[in-house]
Short mmCIF file of C-alpha atoms in Angstrom, two decimals:
data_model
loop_
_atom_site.label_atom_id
_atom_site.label_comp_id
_atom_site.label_asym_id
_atom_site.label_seq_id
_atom_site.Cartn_x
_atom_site.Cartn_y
_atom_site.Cartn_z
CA UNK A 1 -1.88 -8.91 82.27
CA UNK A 2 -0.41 -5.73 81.02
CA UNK A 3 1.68 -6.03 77.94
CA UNK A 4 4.25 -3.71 79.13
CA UNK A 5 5.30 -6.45 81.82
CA UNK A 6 5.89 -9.16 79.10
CA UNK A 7 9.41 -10.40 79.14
CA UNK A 8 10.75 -11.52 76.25
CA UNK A 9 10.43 -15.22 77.37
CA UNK A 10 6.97 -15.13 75.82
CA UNK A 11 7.93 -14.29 72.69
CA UNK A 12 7.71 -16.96 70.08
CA UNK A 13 10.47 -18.66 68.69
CA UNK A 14 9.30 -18.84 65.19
CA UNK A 15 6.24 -17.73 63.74
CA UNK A 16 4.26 -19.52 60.70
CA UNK A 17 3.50 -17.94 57.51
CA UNK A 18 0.53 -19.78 55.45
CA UNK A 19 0.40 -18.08 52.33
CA UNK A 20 -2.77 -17.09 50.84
CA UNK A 21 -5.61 -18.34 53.08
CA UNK A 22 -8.60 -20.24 51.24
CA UNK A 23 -6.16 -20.67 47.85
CA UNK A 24 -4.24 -23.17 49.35
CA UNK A 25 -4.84 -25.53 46.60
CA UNK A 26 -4.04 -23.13 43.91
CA UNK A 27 -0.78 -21.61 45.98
CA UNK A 28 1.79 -23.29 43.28
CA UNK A 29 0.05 -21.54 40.22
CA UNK A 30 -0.34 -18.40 42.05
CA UNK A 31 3.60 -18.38 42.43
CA UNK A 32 4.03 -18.47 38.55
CA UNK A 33 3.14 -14.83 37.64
CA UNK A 34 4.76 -13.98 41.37
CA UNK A 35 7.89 -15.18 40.06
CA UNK A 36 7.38 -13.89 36.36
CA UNK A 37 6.62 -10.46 38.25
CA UNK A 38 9.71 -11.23 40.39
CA UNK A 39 12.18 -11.45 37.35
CA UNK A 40 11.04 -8.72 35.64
CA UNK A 41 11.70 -6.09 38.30
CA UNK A 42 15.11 -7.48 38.98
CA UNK A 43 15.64 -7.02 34.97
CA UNK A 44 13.92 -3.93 34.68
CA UNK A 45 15.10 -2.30 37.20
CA UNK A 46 19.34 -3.38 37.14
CA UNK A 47 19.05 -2.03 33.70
CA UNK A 48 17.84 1.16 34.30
CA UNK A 49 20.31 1.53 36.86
CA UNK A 50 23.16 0.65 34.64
CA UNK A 51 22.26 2.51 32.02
CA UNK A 52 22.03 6.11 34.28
CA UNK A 53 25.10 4.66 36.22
CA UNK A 54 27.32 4.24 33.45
CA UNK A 55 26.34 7.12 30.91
CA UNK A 56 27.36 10.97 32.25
CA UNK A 57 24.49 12.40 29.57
CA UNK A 58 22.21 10.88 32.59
CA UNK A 59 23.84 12.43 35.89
CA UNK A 60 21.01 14.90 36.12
CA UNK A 61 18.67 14.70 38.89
CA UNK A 62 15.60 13.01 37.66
CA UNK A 63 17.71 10.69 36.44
CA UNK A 64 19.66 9.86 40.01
CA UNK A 65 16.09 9.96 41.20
CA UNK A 66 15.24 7.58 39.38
CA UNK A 67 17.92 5.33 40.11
CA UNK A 68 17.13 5.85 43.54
CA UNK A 69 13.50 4.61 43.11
CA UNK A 70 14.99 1.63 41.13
CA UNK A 71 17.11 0.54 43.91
CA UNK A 72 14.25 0.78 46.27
CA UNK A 73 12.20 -1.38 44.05
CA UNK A 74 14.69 -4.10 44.04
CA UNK A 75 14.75 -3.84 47.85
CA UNK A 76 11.08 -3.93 48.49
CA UNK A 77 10.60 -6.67 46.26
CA UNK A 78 13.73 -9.08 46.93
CA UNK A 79 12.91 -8.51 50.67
CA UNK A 80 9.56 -10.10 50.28
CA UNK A 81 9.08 -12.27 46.59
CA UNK A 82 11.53 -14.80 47.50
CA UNK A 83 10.20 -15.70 50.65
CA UNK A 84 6.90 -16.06 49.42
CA UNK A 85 7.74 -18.39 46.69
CA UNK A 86 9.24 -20.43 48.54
CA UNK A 87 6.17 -20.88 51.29
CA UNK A 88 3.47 -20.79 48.03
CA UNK A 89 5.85 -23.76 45.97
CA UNK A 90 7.39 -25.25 49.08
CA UNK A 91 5.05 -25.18 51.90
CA UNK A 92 8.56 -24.37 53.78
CA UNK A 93 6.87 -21.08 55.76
CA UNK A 94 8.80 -20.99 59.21
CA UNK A 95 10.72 -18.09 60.35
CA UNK A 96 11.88 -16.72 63.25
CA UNK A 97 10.52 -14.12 65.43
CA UNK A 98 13.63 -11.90 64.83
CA UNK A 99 13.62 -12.57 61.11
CA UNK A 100 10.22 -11.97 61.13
CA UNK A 101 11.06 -8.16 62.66
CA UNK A 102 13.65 -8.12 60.63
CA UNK A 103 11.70 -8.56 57.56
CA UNK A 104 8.67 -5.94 58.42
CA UNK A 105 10.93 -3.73 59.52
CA UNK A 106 12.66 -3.80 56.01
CA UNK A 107 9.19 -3.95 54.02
CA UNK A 108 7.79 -0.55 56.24
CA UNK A 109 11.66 0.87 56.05
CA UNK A 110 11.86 0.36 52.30
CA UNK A 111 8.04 1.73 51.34
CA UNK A 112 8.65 4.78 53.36
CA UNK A 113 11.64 5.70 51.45
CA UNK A 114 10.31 5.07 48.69
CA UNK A 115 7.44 7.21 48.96
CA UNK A 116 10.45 9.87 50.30
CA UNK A 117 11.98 9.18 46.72
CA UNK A 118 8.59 9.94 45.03
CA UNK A 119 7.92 12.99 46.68
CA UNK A 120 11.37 14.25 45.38
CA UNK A 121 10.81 13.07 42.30
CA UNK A 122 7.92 15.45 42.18
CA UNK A 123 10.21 18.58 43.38
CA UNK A 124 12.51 17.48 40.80
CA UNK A 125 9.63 18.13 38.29
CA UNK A 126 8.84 21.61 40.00
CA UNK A 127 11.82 22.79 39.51
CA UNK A 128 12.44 21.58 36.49
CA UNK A 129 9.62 23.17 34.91
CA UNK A 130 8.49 25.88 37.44
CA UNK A 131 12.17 27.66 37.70
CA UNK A 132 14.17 25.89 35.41
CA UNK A 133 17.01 29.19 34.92
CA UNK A 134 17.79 27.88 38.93
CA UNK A 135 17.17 23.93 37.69
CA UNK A 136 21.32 23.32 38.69
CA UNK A 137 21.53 25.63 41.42
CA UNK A 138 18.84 23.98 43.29
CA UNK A 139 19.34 20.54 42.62
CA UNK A 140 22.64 20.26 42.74
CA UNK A 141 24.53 17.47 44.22
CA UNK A 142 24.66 18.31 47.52
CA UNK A 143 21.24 18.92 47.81
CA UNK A 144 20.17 15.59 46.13
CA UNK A 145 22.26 13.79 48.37
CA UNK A 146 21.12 15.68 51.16
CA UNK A 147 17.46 15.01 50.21
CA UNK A 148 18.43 10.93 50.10
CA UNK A 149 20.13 10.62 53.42
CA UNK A 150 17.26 12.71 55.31
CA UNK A 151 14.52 9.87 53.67
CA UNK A 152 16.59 7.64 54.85
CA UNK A 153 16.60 8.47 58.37
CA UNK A 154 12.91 9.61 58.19
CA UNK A 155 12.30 5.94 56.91
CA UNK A 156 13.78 4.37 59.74
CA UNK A 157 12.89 6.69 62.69
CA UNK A 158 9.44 6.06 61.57
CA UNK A 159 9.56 2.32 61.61
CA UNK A 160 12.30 1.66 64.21
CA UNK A 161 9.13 1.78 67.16
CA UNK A 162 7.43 -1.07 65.59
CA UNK A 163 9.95 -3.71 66.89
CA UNK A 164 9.66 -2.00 70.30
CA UNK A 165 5.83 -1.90 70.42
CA UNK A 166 6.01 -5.53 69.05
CA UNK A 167 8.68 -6.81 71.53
CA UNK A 168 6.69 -5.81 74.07
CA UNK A 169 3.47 -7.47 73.20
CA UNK A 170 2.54 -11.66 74.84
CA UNK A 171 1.69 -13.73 71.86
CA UNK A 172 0.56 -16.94 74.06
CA UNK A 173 1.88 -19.35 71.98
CA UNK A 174 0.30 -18.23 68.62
CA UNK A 175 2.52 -18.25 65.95
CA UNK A 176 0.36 -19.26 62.76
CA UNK A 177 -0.13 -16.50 60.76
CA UNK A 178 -2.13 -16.01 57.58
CA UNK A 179 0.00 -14.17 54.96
CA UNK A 180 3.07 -14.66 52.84
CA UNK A 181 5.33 -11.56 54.27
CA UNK A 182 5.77 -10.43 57.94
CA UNK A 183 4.20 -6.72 58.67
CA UNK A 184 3.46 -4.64 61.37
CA UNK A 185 -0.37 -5.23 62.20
CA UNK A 186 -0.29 -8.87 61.18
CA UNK A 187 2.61 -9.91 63.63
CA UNK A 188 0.63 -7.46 66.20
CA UNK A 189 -2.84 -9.44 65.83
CA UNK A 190 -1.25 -12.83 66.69
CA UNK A 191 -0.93 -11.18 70.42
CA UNK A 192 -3.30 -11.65 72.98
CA UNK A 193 -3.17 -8.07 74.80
CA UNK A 194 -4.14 -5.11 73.77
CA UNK A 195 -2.70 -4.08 70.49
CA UNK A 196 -4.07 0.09 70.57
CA UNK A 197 -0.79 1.50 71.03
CA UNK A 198 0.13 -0.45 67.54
CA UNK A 199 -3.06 0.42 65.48
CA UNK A 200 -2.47 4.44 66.61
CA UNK A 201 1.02 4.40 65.66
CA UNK A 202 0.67 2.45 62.30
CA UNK A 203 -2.21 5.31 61.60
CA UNK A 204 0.16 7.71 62.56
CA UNK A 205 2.71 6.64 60.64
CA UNK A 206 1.27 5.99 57.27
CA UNK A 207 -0.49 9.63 58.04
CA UNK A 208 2.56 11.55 58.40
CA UNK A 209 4.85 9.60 55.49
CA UNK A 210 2.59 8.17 52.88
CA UNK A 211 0.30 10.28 53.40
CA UNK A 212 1.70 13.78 53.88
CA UNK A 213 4.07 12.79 50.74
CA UNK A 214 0.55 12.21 49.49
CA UNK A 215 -0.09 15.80 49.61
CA UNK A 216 2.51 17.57 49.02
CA UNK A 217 3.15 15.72 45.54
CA UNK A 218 -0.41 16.83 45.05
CA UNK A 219 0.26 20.39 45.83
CA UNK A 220 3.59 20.69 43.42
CA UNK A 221 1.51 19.07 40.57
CA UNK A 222 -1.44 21.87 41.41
CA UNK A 223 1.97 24.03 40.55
CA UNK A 224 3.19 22.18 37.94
CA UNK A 225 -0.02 22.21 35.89
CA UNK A 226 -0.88 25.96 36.43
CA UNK A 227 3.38 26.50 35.30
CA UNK A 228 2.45 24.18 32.39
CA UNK A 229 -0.67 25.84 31.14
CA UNK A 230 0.84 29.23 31.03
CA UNK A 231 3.52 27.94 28.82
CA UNK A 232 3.11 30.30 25.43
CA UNK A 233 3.83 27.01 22.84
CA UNK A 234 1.46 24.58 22.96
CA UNK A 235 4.60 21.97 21.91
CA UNK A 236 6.18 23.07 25.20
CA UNK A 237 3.23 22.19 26.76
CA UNK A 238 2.89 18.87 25.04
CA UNK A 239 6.41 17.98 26.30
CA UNK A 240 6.58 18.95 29.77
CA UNK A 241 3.12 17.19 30.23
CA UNK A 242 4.79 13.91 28.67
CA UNK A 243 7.59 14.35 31.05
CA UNK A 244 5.11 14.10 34.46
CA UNK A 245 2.87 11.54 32.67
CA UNK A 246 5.84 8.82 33.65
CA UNK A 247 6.07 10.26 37.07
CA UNK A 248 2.11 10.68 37.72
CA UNK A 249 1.87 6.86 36.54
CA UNK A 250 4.39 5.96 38.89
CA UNK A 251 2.78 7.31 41.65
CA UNK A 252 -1.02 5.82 41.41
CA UNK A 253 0.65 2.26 40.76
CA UNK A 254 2.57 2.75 43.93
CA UNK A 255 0.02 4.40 46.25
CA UNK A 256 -2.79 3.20 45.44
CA UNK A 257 -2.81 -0.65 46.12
CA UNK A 258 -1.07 0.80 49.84
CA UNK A 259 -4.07 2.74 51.06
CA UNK A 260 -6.07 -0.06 49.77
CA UNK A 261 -4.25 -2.38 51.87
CA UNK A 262 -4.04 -0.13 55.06
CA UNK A 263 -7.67 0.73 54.62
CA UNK A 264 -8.91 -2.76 54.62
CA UNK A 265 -6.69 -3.76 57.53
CA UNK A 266 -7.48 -1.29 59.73
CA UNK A 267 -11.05 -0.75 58.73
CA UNK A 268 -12.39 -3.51 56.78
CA UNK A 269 -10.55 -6.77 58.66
CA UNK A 270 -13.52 -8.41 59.16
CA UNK A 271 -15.58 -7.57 56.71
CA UNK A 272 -13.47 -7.81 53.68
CA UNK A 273 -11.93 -11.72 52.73
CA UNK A 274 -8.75 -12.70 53.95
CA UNK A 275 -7.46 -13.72 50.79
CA UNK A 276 -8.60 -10.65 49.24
CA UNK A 277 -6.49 -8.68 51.72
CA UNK A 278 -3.56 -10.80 51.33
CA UNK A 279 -3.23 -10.48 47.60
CA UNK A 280 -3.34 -6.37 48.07
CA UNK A 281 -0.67 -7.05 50.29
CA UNK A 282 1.17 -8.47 47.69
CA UNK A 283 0.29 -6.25 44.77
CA UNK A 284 1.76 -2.74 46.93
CA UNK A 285 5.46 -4.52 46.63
CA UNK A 286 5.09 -6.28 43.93
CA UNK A 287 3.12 -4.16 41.19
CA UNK A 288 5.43 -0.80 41.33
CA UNK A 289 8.67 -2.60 41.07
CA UNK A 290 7.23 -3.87 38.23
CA UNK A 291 6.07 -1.28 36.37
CA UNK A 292 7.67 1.58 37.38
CA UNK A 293 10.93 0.59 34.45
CA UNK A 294 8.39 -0.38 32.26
CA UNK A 295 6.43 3.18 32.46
CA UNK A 296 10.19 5.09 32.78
CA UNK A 297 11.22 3.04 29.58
CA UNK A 298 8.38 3.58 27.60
CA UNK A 299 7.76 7.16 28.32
CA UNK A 300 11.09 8.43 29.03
CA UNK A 301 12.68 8.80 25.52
CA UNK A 302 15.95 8.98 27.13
CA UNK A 303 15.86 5.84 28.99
CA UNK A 304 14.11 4.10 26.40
CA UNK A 305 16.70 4.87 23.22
CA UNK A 306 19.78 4.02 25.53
CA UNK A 307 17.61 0.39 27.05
CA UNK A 308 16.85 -0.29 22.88
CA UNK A 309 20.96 0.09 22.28
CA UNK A 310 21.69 -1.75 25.32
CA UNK A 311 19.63 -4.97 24.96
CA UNK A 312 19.64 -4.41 20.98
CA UNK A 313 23.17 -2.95 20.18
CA UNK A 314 25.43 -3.64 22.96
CA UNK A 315 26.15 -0.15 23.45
CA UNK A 316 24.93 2.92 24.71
CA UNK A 317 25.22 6.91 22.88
CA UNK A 318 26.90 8.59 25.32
CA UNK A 319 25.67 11.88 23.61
CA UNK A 320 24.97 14.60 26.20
CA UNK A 321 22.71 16.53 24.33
CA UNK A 322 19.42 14.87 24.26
CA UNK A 323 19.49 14.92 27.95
CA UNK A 324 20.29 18.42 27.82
CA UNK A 325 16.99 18.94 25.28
CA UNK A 326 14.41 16.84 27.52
CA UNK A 327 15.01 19.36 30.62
CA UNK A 328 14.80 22.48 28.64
CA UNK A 329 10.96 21.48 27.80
CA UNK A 330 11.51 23.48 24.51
CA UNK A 331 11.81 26.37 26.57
CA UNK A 332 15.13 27.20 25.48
CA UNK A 333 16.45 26.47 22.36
CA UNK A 334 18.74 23.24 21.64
#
């Protein structure tokens, strides 16, 4: 029967999500470091937020940037750690189909932008260090909110199909499946058609968002180093390598556990253990929130004196000056 003649009357009401397959037993001590994870992004990350938010001296655009990525942490992760708490402590792992949609599509929607938010991050540091006389007239704030409401759309035009190509698939009554988030090629293997059209447009997708960004943050750190190495001071060079080491960080913790993931569902289902693939699965949402205001805060000098008065003083320097010295790169006199 051809998949395209479905109706939505075969379309399960609820689908089942079992955690971690084979770990059953260990499913309530697996949650502890989950939820130890879990509260340390939403820490993390609010108070890097509201320490750019309320503090002028960090209105510049890595710094918005930043916040950005913050915000898209707590998304990715609050869309899929509570949820799987609650079916690795509870055993409670019913949803419904449309919350299940509803949840992949946030999970793809959220990663995509996020990898959007990277990828400007690392134009942020071209500039910055590449032409930084034009540094303001570039990035100014048109253009950076420009650059966050295009990822936005991008993010959802590229995952908005996925509900249609799902929709449209007969599940025949399966609705157990093996993992502790809903996503796109784990809803689509419950189906008992043909599931092509899904596996060409995930690769297509992940090819022209994650993996384009991929690229292109490759080729403005080819231009960022050769900038860097050209610099006369070697102090200048010290600094403006310090200032991508953050950013670089940020982006293996973030992409690699993803390709990891994609390759071994696409490629290696079979072959490689379920639980194995599951926990990947996990560690692509749950790792980068994580770390990503623990590598800022430590490496950012910035962010980290302002966090140290915040959680240690109560208060915050609002002088404008330090962030005025960090994008100069010793370039320019302070």
């Amino acid at each position: 029967m051809s998949a395209s003649n479905i109706s939505d009357n075969s379309l399960p009401d609820t689908l089942v999500l079992t955690g971690i397959p084979g770990l059953e037993f260990a499913h309530i001590w697996i949650a502890i470091p989950f939820c130890a994870a879990y509260l340390v992004t939403l820490l993390g990350n609010a108070a890097i937020i509201l320490v750019i938010m309320t503090h002028s001296a960090l209105h510049a655009p890595m710094y918005l940037f930043l916040c950005l990525l913050s915000l898209t942490d707590l998304a990715l992760s609050s869309t899929t750690v509570p949820k799987t708490l609650v079916i690795l402590w509870l055993h409670a792992g019913e949803i419904s189909f449309a919350g299940c949609l509803t949840q992949m599509f946030c999970v793809h929607a959220i990663y995509a932008l996020e990898s959007s938010v990277l990828l400007a991050m690392a134009f942020d540091r071209y500039v910055a260090i590449c032409k930084p006389l034009r540094y303001t007239v570039i990035l100014n704030n048109t253009v950076i909110g420009s650059i966050a409401l295009v990822s936005i759309l991008r993010s959802i035009a590229f995952v908005s199909p996925f509900i249609y190509l799902l929709r449209r698939l007969p599940y025949c009554g399966r609705h157990v499946m093996a993992h502790t988030y809903c996503e796109h090629m784990g809803i689509a293997r419950l189906a008992c058609a043909n599931i092509t059209a899904n596996i060409v447009y995930g690769l297509t997708v992940a090819l022209l968002a994650v993996g384009l960004d991929s690229i292109l943050i490759a080729i403005s750190y080819g231009f960022i180093l050769h900038a860097v190495f050209c610099l006369p001071s070697q102090d200048a060079r010290r600094k403006a390598l310090s200032t991508c080491g953050s950013h670089l960080g940020v982006i293996l913790v973030f992409y690699i556990p993803a390709f990891f993931s994609f390759l071994t569902h696409r490629f290696g289902h079979n072959r490689v253990p379920k639980h194995v693939h599951i926990f990947l699965a996990n560690l692509y949402v749950l790792v980068p929130p994580v770390l990503n205001p623990i590598i800022y805060g430590a490496r950012t000098k910035e962010i980290r004196s302002r966090l140290l008065r915040l959680f240690l003083l109560g208060k915050i320097s609002t002088c404008e000056h330090d962030a005025k010295c960090f994008y100069c790169l010793s370039l320019v006199n302070c």
